[in-house]
XYZ file of C-alpha atoms in Angstrom:
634
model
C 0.000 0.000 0.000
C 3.214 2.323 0.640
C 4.628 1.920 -2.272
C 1.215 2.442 -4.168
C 1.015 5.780 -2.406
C 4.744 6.727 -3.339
C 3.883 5.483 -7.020
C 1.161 8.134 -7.147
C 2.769 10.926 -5.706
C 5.618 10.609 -8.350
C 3.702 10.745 -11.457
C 0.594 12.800 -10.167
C 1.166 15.878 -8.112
C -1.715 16.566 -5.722
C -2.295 20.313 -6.768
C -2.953 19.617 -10.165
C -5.929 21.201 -11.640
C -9.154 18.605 -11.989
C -10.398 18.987 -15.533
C -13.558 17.858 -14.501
C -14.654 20.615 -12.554
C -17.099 23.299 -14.371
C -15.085 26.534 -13.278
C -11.722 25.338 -14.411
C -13.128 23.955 -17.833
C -14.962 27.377 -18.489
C -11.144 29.080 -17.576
C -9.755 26.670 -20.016
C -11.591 26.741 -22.521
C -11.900 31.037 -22.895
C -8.056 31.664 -22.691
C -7.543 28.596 -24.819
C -9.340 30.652 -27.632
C -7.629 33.916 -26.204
C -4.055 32.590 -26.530
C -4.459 30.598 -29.857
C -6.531 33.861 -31.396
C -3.725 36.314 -30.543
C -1.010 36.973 -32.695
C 1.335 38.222 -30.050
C 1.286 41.513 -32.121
C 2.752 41.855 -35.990
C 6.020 42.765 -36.662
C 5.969 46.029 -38.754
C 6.899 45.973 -42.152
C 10.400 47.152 -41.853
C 11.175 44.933 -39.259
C 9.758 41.616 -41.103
C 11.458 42.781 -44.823
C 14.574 42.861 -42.978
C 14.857 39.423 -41.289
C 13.491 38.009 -44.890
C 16.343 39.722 -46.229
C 18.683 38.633 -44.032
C 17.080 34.784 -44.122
C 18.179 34.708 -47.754
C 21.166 35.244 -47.243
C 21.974 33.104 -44.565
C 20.366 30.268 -47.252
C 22.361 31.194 -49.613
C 25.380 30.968 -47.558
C 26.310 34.739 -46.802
C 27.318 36.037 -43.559
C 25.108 38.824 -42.485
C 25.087 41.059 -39.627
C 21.418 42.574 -37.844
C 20.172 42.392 -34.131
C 17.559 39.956 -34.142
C 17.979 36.184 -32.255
C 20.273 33.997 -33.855
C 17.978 30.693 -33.895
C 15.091 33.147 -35.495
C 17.234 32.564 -38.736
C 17.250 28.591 -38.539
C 13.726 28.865 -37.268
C 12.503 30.445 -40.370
C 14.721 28.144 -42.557
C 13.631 24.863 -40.791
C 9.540 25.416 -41.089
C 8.009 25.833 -44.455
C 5.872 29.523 -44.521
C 2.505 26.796 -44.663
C 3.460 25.550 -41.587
C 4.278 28.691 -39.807
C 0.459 29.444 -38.418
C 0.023 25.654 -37.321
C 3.202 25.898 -35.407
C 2.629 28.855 -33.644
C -1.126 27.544 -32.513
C 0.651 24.497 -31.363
C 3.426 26.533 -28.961
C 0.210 28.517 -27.711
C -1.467 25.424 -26.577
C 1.127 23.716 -25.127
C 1.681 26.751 -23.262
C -1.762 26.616 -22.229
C -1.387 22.534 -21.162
C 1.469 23.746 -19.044
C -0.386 26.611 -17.572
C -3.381 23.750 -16.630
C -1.589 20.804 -15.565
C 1.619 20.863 -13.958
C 2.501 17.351 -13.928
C 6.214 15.910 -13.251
C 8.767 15.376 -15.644
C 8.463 12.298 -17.548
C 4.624 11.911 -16.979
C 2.600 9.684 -19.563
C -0.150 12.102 -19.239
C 2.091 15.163 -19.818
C 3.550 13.627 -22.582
C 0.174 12.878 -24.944
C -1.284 16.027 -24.407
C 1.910 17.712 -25.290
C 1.692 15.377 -28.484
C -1.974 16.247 -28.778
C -1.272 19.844 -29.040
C 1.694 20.082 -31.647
C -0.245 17.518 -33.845
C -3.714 19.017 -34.106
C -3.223 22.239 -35.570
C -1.953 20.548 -38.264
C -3.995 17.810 -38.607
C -6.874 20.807 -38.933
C -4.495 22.972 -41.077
C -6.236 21.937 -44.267
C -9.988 22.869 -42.469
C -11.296 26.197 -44.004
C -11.772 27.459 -40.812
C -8.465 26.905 -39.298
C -7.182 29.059 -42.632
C -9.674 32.103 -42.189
C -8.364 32.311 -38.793
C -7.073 36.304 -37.911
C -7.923 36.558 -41.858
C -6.256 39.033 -44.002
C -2.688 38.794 -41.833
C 0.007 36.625 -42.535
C 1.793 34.982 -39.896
C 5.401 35.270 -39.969
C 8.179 33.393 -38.265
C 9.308 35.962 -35.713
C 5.697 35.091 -34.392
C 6.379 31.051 -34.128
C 9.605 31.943 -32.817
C 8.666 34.092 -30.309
C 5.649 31.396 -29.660
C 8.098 28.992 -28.881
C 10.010 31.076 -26.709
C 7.289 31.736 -24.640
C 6.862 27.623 -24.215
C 10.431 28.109 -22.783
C 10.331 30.436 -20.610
C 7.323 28.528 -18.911
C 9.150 24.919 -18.943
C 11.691 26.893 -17.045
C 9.676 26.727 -14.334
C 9.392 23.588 -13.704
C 12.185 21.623 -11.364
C 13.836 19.254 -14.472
C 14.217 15.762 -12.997
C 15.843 12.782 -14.372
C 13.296 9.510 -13.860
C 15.745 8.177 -10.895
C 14.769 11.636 -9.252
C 18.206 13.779 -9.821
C 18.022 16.934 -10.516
C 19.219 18.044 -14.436
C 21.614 20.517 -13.466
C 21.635 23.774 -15.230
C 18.277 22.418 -17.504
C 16.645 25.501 -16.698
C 18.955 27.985 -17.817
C 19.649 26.394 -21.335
C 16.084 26.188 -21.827
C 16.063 30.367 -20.459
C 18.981 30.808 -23.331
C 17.289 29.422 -26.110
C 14.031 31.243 -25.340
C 16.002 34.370 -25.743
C 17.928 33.335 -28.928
C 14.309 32.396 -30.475
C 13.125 35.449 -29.931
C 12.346 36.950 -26.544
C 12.087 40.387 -24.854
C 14.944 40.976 -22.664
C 13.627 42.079 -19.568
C 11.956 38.509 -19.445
C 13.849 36.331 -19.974
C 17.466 38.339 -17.813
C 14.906 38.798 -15.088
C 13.938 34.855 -15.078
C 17.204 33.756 -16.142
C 18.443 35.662 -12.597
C 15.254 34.209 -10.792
C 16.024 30.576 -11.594
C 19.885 31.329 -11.097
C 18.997 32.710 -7.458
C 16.780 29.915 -6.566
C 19.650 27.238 -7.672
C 21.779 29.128 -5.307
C 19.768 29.378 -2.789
C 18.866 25.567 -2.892
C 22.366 24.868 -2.574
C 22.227 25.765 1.188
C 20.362 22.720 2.085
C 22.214 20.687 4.505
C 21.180 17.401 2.252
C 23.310 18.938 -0.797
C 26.225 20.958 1.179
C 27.416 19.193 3.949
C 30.089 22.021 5.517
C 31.168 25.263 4.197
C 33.966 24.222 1.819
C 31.487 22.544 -0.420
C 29.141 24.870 -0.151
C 31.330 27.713 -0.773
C 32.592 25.286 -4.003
C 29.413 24.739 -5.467
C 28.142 28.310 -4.868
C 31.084 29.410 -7.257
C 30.613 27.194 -9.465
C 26.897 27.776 -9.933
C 27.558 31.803 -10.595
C 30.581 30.704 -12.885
C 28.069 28.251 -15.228
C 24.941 30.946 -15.000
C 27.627 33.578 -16.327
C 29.589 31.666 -18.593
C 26.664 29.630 -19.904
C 24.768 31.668 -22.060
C 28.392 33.224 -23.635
C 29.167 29.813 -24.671
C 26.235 28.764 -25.963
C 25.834 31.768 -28.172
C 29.430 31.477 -29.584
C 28.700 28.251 -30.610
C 25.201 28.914 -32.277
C 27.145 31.293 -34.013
C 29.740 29.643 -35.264
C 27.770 26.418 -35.822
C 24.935 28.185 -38.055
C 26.813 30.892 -39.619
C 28.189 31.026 -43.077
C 31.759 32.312 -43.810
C 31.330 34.002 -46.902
C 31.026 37.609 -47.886
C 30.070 36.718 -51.762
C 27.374 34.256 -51.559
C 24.682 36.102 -51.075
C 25.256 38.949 -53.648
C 25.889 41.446 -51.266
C 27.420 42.788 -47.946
C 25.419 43.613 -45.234
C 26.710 45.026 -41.934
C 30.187 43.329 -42.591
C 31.946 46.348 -41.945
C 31.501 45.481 -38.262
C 33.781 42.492 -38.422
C 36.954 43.157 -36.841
C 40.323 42.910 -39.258
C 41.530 39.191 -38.176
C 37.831 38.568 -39.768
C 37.774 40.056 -43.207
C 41.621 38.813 -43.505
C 40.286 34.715 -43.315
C 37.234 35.743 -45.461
C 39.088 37.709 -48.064
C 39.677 35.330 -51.080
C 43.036 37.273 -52.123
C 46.197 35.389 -50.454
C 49.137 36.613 -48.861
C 51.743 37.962 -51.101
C 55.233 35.968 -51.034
C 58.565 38.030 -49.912
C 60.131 35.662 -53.204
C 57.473 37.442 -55.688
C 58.393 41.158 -54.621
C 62.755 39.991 -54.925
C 62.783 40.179 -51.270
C 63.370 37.365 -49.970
C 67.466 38.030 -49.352
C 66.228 40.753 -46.307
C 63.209 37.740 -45.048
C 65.476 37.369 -41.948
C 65.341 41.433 -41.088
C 62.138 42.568 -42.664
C 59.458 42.274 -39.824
C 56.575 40.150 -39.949
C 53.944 43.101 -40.658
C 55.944 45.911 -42.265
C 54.429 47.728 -44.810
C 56.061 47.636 -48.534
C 55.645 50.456 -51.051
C 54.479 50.112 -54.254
C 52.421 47.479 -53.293
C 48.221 47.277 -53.973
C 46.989 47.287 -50.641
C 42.939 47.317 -49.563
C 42.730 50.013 -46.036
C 40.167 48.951 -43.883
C 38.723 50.728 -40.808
C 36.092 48.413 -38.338
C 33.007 49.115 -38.364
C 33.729 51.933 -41.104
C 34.381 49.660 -44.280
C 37.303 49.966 -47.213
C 38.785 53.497 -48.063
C 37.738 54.464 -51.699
C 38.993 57.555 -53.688
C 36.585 59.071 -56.925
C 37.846 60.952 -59.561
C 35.548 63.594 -58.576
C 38.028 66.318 -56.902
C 37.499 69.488 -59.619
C 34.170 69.476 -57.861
C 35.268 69.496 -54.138
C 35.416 73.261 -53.782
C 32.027 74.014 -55.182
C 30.236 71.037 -53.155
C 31.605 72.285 -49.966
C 30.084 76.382 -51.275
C 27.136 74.707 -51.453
C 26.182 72.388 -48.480
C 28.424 73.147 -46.182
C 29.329 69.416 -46.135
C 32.462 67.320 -46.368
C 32.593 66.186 -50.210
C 32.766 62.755 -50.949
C 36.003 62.645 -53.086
C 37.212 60.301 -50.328
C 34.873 57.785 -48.433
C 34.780 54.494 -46.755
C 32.346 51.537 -48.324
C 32.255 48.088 -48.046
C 31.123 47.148 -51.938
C 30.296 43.298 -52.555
C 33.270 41.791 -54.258
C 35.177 44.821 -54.757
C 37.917 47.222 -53.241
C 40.087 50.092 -54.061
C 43.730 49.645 -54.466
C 46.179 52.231 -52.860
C 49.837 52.077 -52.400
C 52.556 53.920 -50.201
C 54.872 56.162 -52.077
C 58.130 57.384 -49.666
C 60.464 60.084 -50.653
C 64.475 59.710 -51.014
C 65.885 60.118 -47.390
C 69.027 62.997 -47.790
C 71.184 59.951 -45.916
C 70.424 57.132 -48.504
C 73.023 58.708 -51.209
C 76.005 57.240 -48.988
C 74.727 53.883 -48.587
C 75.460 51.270 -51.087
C 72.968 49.722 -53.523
C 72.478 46.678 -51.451
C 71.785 48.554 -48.677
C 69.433 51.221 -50.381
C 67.347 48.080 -51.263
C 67.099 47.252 -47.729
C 66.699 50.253 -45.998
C 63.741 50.864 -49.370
C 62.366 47.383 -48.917
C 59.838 48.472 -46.368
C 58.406 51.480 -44.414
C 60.106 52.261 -41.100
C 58.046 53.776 -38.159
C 57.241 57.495 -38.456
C 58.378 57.385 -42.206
C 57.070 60.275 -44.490
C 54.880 58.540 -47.080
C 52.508 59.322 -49.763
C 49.312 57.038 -50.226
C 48.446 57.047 -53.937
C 45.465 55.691 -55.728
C 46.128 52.640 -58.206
C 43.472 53.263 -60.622
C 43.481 57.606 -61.128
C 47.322 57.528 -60.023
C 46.477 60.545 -57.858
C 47.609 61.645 -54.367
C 45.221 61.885 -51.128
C 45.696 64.787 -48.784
C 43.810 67.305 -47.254
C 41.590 69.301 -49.868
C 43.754 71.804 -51.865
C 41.063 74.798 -50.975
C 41.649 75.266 -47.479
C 44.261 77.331 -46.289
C 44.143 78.575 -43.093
C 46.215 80.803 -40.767
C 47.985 79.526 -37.768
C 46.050 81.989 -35.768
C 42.942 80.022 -36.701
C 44.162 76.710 -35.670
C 40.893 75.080 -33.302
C 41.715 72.197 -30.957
C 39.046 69.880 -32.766
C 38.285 70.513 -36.563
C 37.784 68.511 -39.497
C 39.114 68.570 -43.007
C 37.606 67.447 -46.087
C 39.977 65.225 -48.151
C 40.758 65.312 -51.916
C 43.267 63.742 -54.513
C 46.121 65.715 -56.179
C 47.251 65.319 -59.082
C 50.785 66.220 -57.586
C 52.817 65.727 -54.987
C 52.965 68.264 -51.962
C 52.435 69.723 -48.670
C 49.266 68.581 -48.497
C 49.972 65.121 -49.467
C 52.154 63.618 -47.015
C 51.647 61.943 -44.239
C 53.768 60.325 -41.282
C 53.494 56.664 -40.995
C 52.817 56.108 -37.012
C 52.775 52.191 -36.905
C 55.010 48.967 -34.963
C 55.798 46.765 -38.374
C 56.533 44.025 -35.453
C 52.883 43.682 -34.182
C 50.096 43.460 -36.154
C 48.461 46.297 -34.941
C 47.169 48.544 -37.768
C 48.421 52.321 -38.643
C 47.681 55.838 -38.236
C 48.163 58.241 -41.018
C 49.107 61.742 -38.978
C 49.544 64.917 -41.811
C 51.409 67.781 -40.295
C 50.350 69.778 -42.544
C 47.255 70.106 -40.992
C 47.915 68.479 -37.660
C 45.374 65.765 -37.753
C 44.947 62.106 -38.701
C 43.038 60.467 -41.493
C 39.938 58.863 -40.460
C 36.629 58.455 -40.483
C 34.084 60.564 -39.426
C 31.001 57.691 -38.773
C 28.557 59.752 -40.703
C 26.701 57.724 -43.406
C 25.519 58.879 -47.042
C 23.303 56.798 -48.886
C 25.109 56.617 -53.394
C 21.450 56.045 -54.951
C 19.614 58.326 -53.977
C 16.593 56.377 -55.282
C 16.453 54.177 -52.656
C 12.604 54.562 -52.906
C 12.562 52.550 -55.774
C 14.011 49.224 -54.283
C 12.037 46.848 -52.682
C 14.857 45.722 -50.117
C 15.238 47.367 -47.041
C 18.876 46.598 -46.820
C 19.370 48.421 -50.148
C 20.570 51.692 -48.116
C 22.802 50.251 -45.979
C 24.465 47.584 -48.582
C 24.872 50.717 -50.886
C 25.856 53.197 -48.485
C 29.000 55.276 -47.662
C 30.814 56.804 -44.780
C 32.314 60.090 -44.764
C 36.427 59.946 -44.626
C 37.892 63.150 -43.099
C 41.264 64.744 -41.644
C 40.382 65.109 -37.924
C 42.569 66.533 -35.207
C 42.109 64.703 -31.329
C 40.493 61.655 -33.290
C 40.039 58.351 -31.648
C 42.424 55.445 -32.578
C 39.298 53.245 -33.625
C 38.366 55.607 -35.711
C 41.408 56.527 -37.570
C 43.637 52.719 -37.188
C 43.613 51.425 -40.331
C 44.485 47.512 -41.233
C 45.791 46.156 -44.773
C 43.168 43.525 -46.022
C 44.590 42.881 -49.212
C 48.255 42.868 -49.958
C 49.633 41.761 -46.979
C 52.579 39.778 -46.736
C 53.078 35.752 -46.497
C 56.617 35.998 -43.773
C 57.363 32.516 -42.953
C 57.370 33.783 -39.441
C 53.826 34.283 -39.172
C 52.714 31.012 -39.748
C 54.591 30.098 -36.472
C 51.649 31.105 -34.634
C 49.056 28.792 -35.929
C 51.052 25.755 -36.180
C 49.513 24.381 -33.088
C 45.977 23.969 -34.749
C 47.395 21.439 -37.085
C 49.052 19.390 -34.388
C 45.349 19.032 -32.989
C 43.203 16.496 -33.610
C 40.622 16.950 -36.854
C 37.674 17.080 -34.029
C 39.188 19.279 -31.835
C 40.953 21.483 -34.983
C 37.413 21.852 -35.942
C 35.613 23.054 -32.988
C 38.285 25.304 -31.953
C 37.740 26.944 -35.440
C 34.200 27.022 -34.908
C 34.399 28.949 -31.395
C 37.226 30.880 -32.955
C 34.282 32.233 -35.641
C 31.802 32.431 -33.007
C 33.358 34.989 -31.058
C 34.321 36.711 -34.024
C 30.695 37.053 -34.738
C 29.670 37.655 -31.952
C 32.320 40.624 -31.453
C 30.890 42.016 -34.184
C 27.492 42.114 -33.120
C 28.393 44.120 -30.263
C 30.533 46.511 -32.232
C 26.824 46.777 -34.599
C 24.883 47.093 -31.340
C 27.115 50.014 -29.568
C 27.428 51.777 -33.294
C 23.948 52.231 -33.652
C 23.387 53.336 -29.871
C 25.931 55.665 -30.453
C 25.297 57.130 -33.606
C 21.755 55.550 -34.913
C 19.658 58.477 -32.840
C 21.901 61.227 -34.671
C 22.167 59.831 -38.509
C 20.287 59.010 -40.493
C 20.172 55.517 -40.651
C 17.615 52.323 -40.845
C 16.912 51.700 -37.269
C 17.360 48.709 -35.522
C 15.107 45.925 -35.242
C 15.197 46.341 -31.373
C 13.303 50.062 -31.656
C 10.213 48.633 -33.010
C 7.063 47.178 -30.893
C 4.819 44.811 -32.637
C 1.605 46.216 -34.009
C -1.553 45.373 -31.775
C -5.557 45.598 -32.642
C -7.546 47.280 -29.910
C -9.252 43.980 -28.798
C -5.430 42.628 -28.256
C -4.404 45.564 -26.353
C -7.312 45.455 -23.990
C -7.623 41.447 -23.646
C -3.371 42.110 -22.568
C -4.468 44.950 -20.118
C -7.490 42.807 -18.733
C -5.706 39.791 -18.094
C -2.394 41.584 -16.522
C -5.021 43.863 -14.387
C -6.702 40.684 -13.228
C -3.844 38.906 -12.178
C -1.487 41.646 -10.707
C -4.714 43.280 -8.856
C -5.367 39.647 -7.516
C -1.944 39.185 -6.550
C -1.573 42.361 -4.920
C -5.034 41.658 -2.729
C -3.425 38.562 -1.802
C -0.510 40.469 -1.025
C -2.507 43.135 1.668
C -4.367 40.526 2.941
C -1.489 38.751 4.132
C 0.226 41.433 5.947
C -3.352 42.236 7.637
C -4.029 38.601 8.319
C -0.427 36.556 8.215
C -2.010 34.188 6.394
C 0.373 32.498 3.629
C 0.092 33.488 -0.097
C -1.766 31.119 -2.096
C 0.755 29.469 -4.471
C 4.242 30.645 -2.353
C 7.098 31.178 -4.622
C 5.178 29.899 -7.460
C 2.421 32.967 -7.805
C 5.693 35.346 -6.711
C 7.652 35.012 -9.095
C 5.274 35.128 -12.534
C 4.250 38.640 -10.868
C 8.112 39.785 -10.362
C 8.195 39.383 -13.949
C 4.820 40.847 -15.082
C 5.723 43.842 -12.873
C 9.159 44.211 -14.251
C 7.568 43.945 -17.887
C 5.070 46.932 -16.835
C 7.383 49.022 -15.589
C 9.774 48.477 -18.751
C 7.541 48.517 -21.702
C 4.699 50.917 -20.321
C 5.734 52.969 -18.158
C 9.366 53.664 -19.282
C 8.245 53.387 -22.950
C 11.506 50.874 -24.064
C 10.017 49.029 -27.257
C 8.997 45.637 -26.760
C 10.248 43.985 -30.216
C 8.605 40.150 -29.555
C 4.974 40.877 -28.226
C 3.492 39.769 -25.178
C 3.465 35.816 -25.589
C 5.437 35.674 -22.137
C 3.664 38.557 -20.265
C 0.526 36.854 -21.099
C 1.815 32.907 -20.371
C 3.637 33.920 -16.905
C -0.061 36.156 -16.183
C -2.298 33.111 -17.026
C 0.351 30.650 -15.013
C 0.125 33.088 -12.146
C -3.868 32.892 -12.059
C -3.834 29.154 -12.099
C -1.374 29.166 -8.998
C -3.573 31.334 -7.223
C -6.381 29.876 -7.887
C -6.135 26.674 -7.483
């Protein structure tokens, strides 16, 4: 008869919520056809062109950079665009049979309905009804992504068990993670990512798991070590698992001018140039590994700027500037698919190199030497970039922060030299200072759009893909913006191989997932460096916002079925909460009716009162409202 009892209380949990009774039917059955109804909200046009966009090129095997969840992309490649609606009514109802019946890990009963629910919405997909359903809108798969997330973010509440009754340690917070790569506001899921973190911790003070300090003190370090490090890891290695490593695939470039250097050096197609090919190779043992030659094509890249690319357009510099007021664009950075503009260093005769001897003119010419004056001349016009010809100015009306425009010459002079600052040891880019104009070439982060007919193509990416980025002479500039690093024409020293001979002394398996976590970071790097850029600058320029500044569109029934459910279970909470300090009674539902209102609270006071944009809906407001309801009212 004991072990009867003990068999029940493992698969059944007394709370759980009797079908059979009249009340909790009718509460089933209306927020049943609330939750598979709603849409969560639409994504607005803008937002939903752009992860399309960026969909096709992942498919075609582009790398692309944008701000929306990583697993959104394999989400909308995995499910077919017919299956897209039946999916999301399937996440919505097992949502709702989690909400209902909280049974145990590993339950029978749990395990058919969840069955039940992803298999009949599309058992009834072909049912006319089923596809009138929220008629005239088309789901999309940022909704069935953020559906799914949702599903998540409510398994997360429940304590993951193994069938011999161990607990599935860290379960909770992967499932957390991959709600929030799907698709996920971020005040949800960091605020119940910390919840379920704190509650680990906290259990972790039980005598029965700790038995003295020293293991508790162990395990509690451990714990914050895996909740920090965990979701890093796991989204370097979405990253570089499901991320191309192309920048020609897909037809175009998009965003990767955020890559770092190290990045657009492995994707660039062009290989290293040999020391033998340039008749160098007698000074291979002196020349360091990343000196600069002259004469040599070379590609200039700035991060998160692009390429630097000259136009022939400099007779018309003077009466562009008359007219806007602007910086002309005889000088620019761009990041062109398939494409980039050669330059080479130029250096004058030094008034020492007439005693030295041929051989050792060749040497001491064989490469530029720190703070070396050079001139940087275009390959294809054969002119020379300086500051613009135009502006002469008094050294009474120096300013401590001004910028010049730039322009090619069609001779050398003043104007065009500059004074190589760079360590040809280290391979740590170069500044171009010109004392003529005390200031350093660089780039100013403002962005110009080269159609101007932008209007007339349906891609919403056009802009940026075609875009430019103004290139300036700027005194007290920052060393991001004005470090440049040689893409193309860089040198193949048999001393810099040295450095990655230990990958091919690994193991093929190893070799290839420390490549893979090597272009996961690199990603992810870059992503940041997108994210801070258009912080910085996207409120100032011009520019195509980010996907992360625009709230899904709502119908006034949605709105006001949000509001009545949140008002209903935040008001009953906080009654609850009154009565207890007037009575001492418990809460109804303890921790379990807490928490699901520490996160609808926190989602109120983010997205309504201080107006932040909620970019995934309110799948998880609603889920954690409905969950806290059933708690309480059980």
């Amino acid at each position: 008869m004991v072990s009867s009892t003990s068999t029940l209380n493992i698969h059944f949990r007394p709370n759980s919520i009797p079908l059979r009774s009249f009340p909790w039917q009718f509460f089933a059955f209306c927020f049943l056809g609330l939750l598979t109804a709603t849409l969560g909200g639409k994504p607005v046009d803008e937002v939903r062109r752009r992860h399309l966009a960026n969909v096709e090129l992942l498919a075609r095997g582009q790398i692309t950079l944008d701000l929306f969840p990583p697993l959104s992309y394999l989400f909308a490649m995995a499910v077919p665009e017919s299956a897209l609606r039946p999916a999301t009514i399937a996440a919505r109802l097992i949502s709702v049979s989690m909400i209902l019946r909280q049974t145990p890990n590993g339950s029978c009963r749990w395990l058919v309905s969840t069955i039940l629910c992803v298999a009949l919405p599309f058992i009834l997909e072909p049912w006319q009804g089923l596809k009138d359903m929220n008629a005239g809108e088309e789901t999309h798969s940022l909704n069935s992504s953020a559906a799914v997330a949702a599903c998540l973010l409510l398994l997360s509440l429940s304590n993951f068990r193994s069938r011999s009754g161990a607990r599935l340690t860290g379960a909770r917070q992967v499932s957390v993670i991959l709600a929030a790569m799907l698709g996920c506001n971020a005040a949800d899921w960091i605020l119940t990512y910390a919840i379920i973190t704190t509650r680990d911790i906290y259990a972790l003070s039980s005598p029965k798991i700790c038995s003295s300090w020293r293991q508790l003190a162990r395990r509690v370090a451990f714990a914050v070590f895996r909740a920090i490090a965990l979701p890093l890891v796991m989204l370097v290695a979405v990253y570089g698992l499901l991320s191309p490593f192309s920048e020609t695939a897909g037809g175009r470039n998009h965003n990767l001018h955020f890559l770092d250097a190290s990045t657009r050096i492995s994707l660039s197609p062009q290989q290293p140039i040999d020391l033998k090919a340039l008749g160098l190779e007698q000074h291979a043992r002196h020349i360091p590994d990343h000196a600069l030659i002259p004469f040599l094509p070379l590609s200039l890249y700035v991060p998160n700027a692009g390429f630097l690319w000259g136009s022939a357009d400099n007779d018309t510099v003077s009466s562009h500037m008359e007219e806007t007021g602007a910086l002309p664009m005889a000088v620019y950075f761009s990041d062109p698919i398939g494409r980039r503009y050669p330059w080479a260093f130029e250096q004058p005769d030094a008034p020492g190199d007439e005693g030295l001897s041929k051989e050792q003119r060749h040497f001491v010419q064989s490469h530029l030497w720190p703070k070396a004056l050079v001139y940087l001349r275009s390959r294809i016009d054969h002119s020379y970039l300086g500051t613009a010809p135009f502006l002469d100015i008094e050294d009474g009306e120096m300013e401590p922060f001004r910028r010049f425009p730039l322009g090619l010459h069609a001779e050398r002079s003043a104007a065009t030299v500059w004074v190589l600052d760079y360590d040809p040891a280290a391979d740590t880019g170069f500044r171009l200072y010109s004392p003529h104009r005390d200031c350093h070439l660089a780039t100013t982060f403002r962005s110009n759009v080269l159609d101007q007919d932008t209007k007339s193509h349906d891609d919403l990416v056009h802009p940026e893909t075609t875009g430019t980025i103004e290139a300036s002479c700027t005194r007290l500039v920052s060393k991001s913006a004005s470090t440049f690093w040689i893409i193309e024409g860089r040198l193949h020293h048999p001393r810099t191989l040295e450095s990655v001979v230990w990958r091919a002394r690994l193991p093929p398996t190893l070799r290839t997932l420390a490549e893979t976590f090597q272009r996961g970071c690199r990603i992810l790097r870059a992503h940041v460096s997108l994210y801070r850029w258009q912080n910085r600058y996207g409120h100032h320029l011009e520019l195509v916002p980010s996907p992360l500044a625009f709230s899904r569109l709502q119908k006034g029934w949605e709105t006001w079925t949000e509001r009545l459910i949140m008002l209903l279970f935040l008001g009953i909470h906080s009654l609850f909460l009154l009565a207890r300090q007037r009575t001492g009674r418990s809460l109804p539902g303890g921790h379990d009716s807490f928490i699901p209102a520490l996160i609808c609270w926190a989602h109120v006071l983010v997205y309504a009162f201080l107006g932040f944009a909620r970019p995934y809906g309110y799948d998880v407001e609603l889920a954690f409202a409905l969950y806290g309801l059933r708690v309480m009212l059980r």
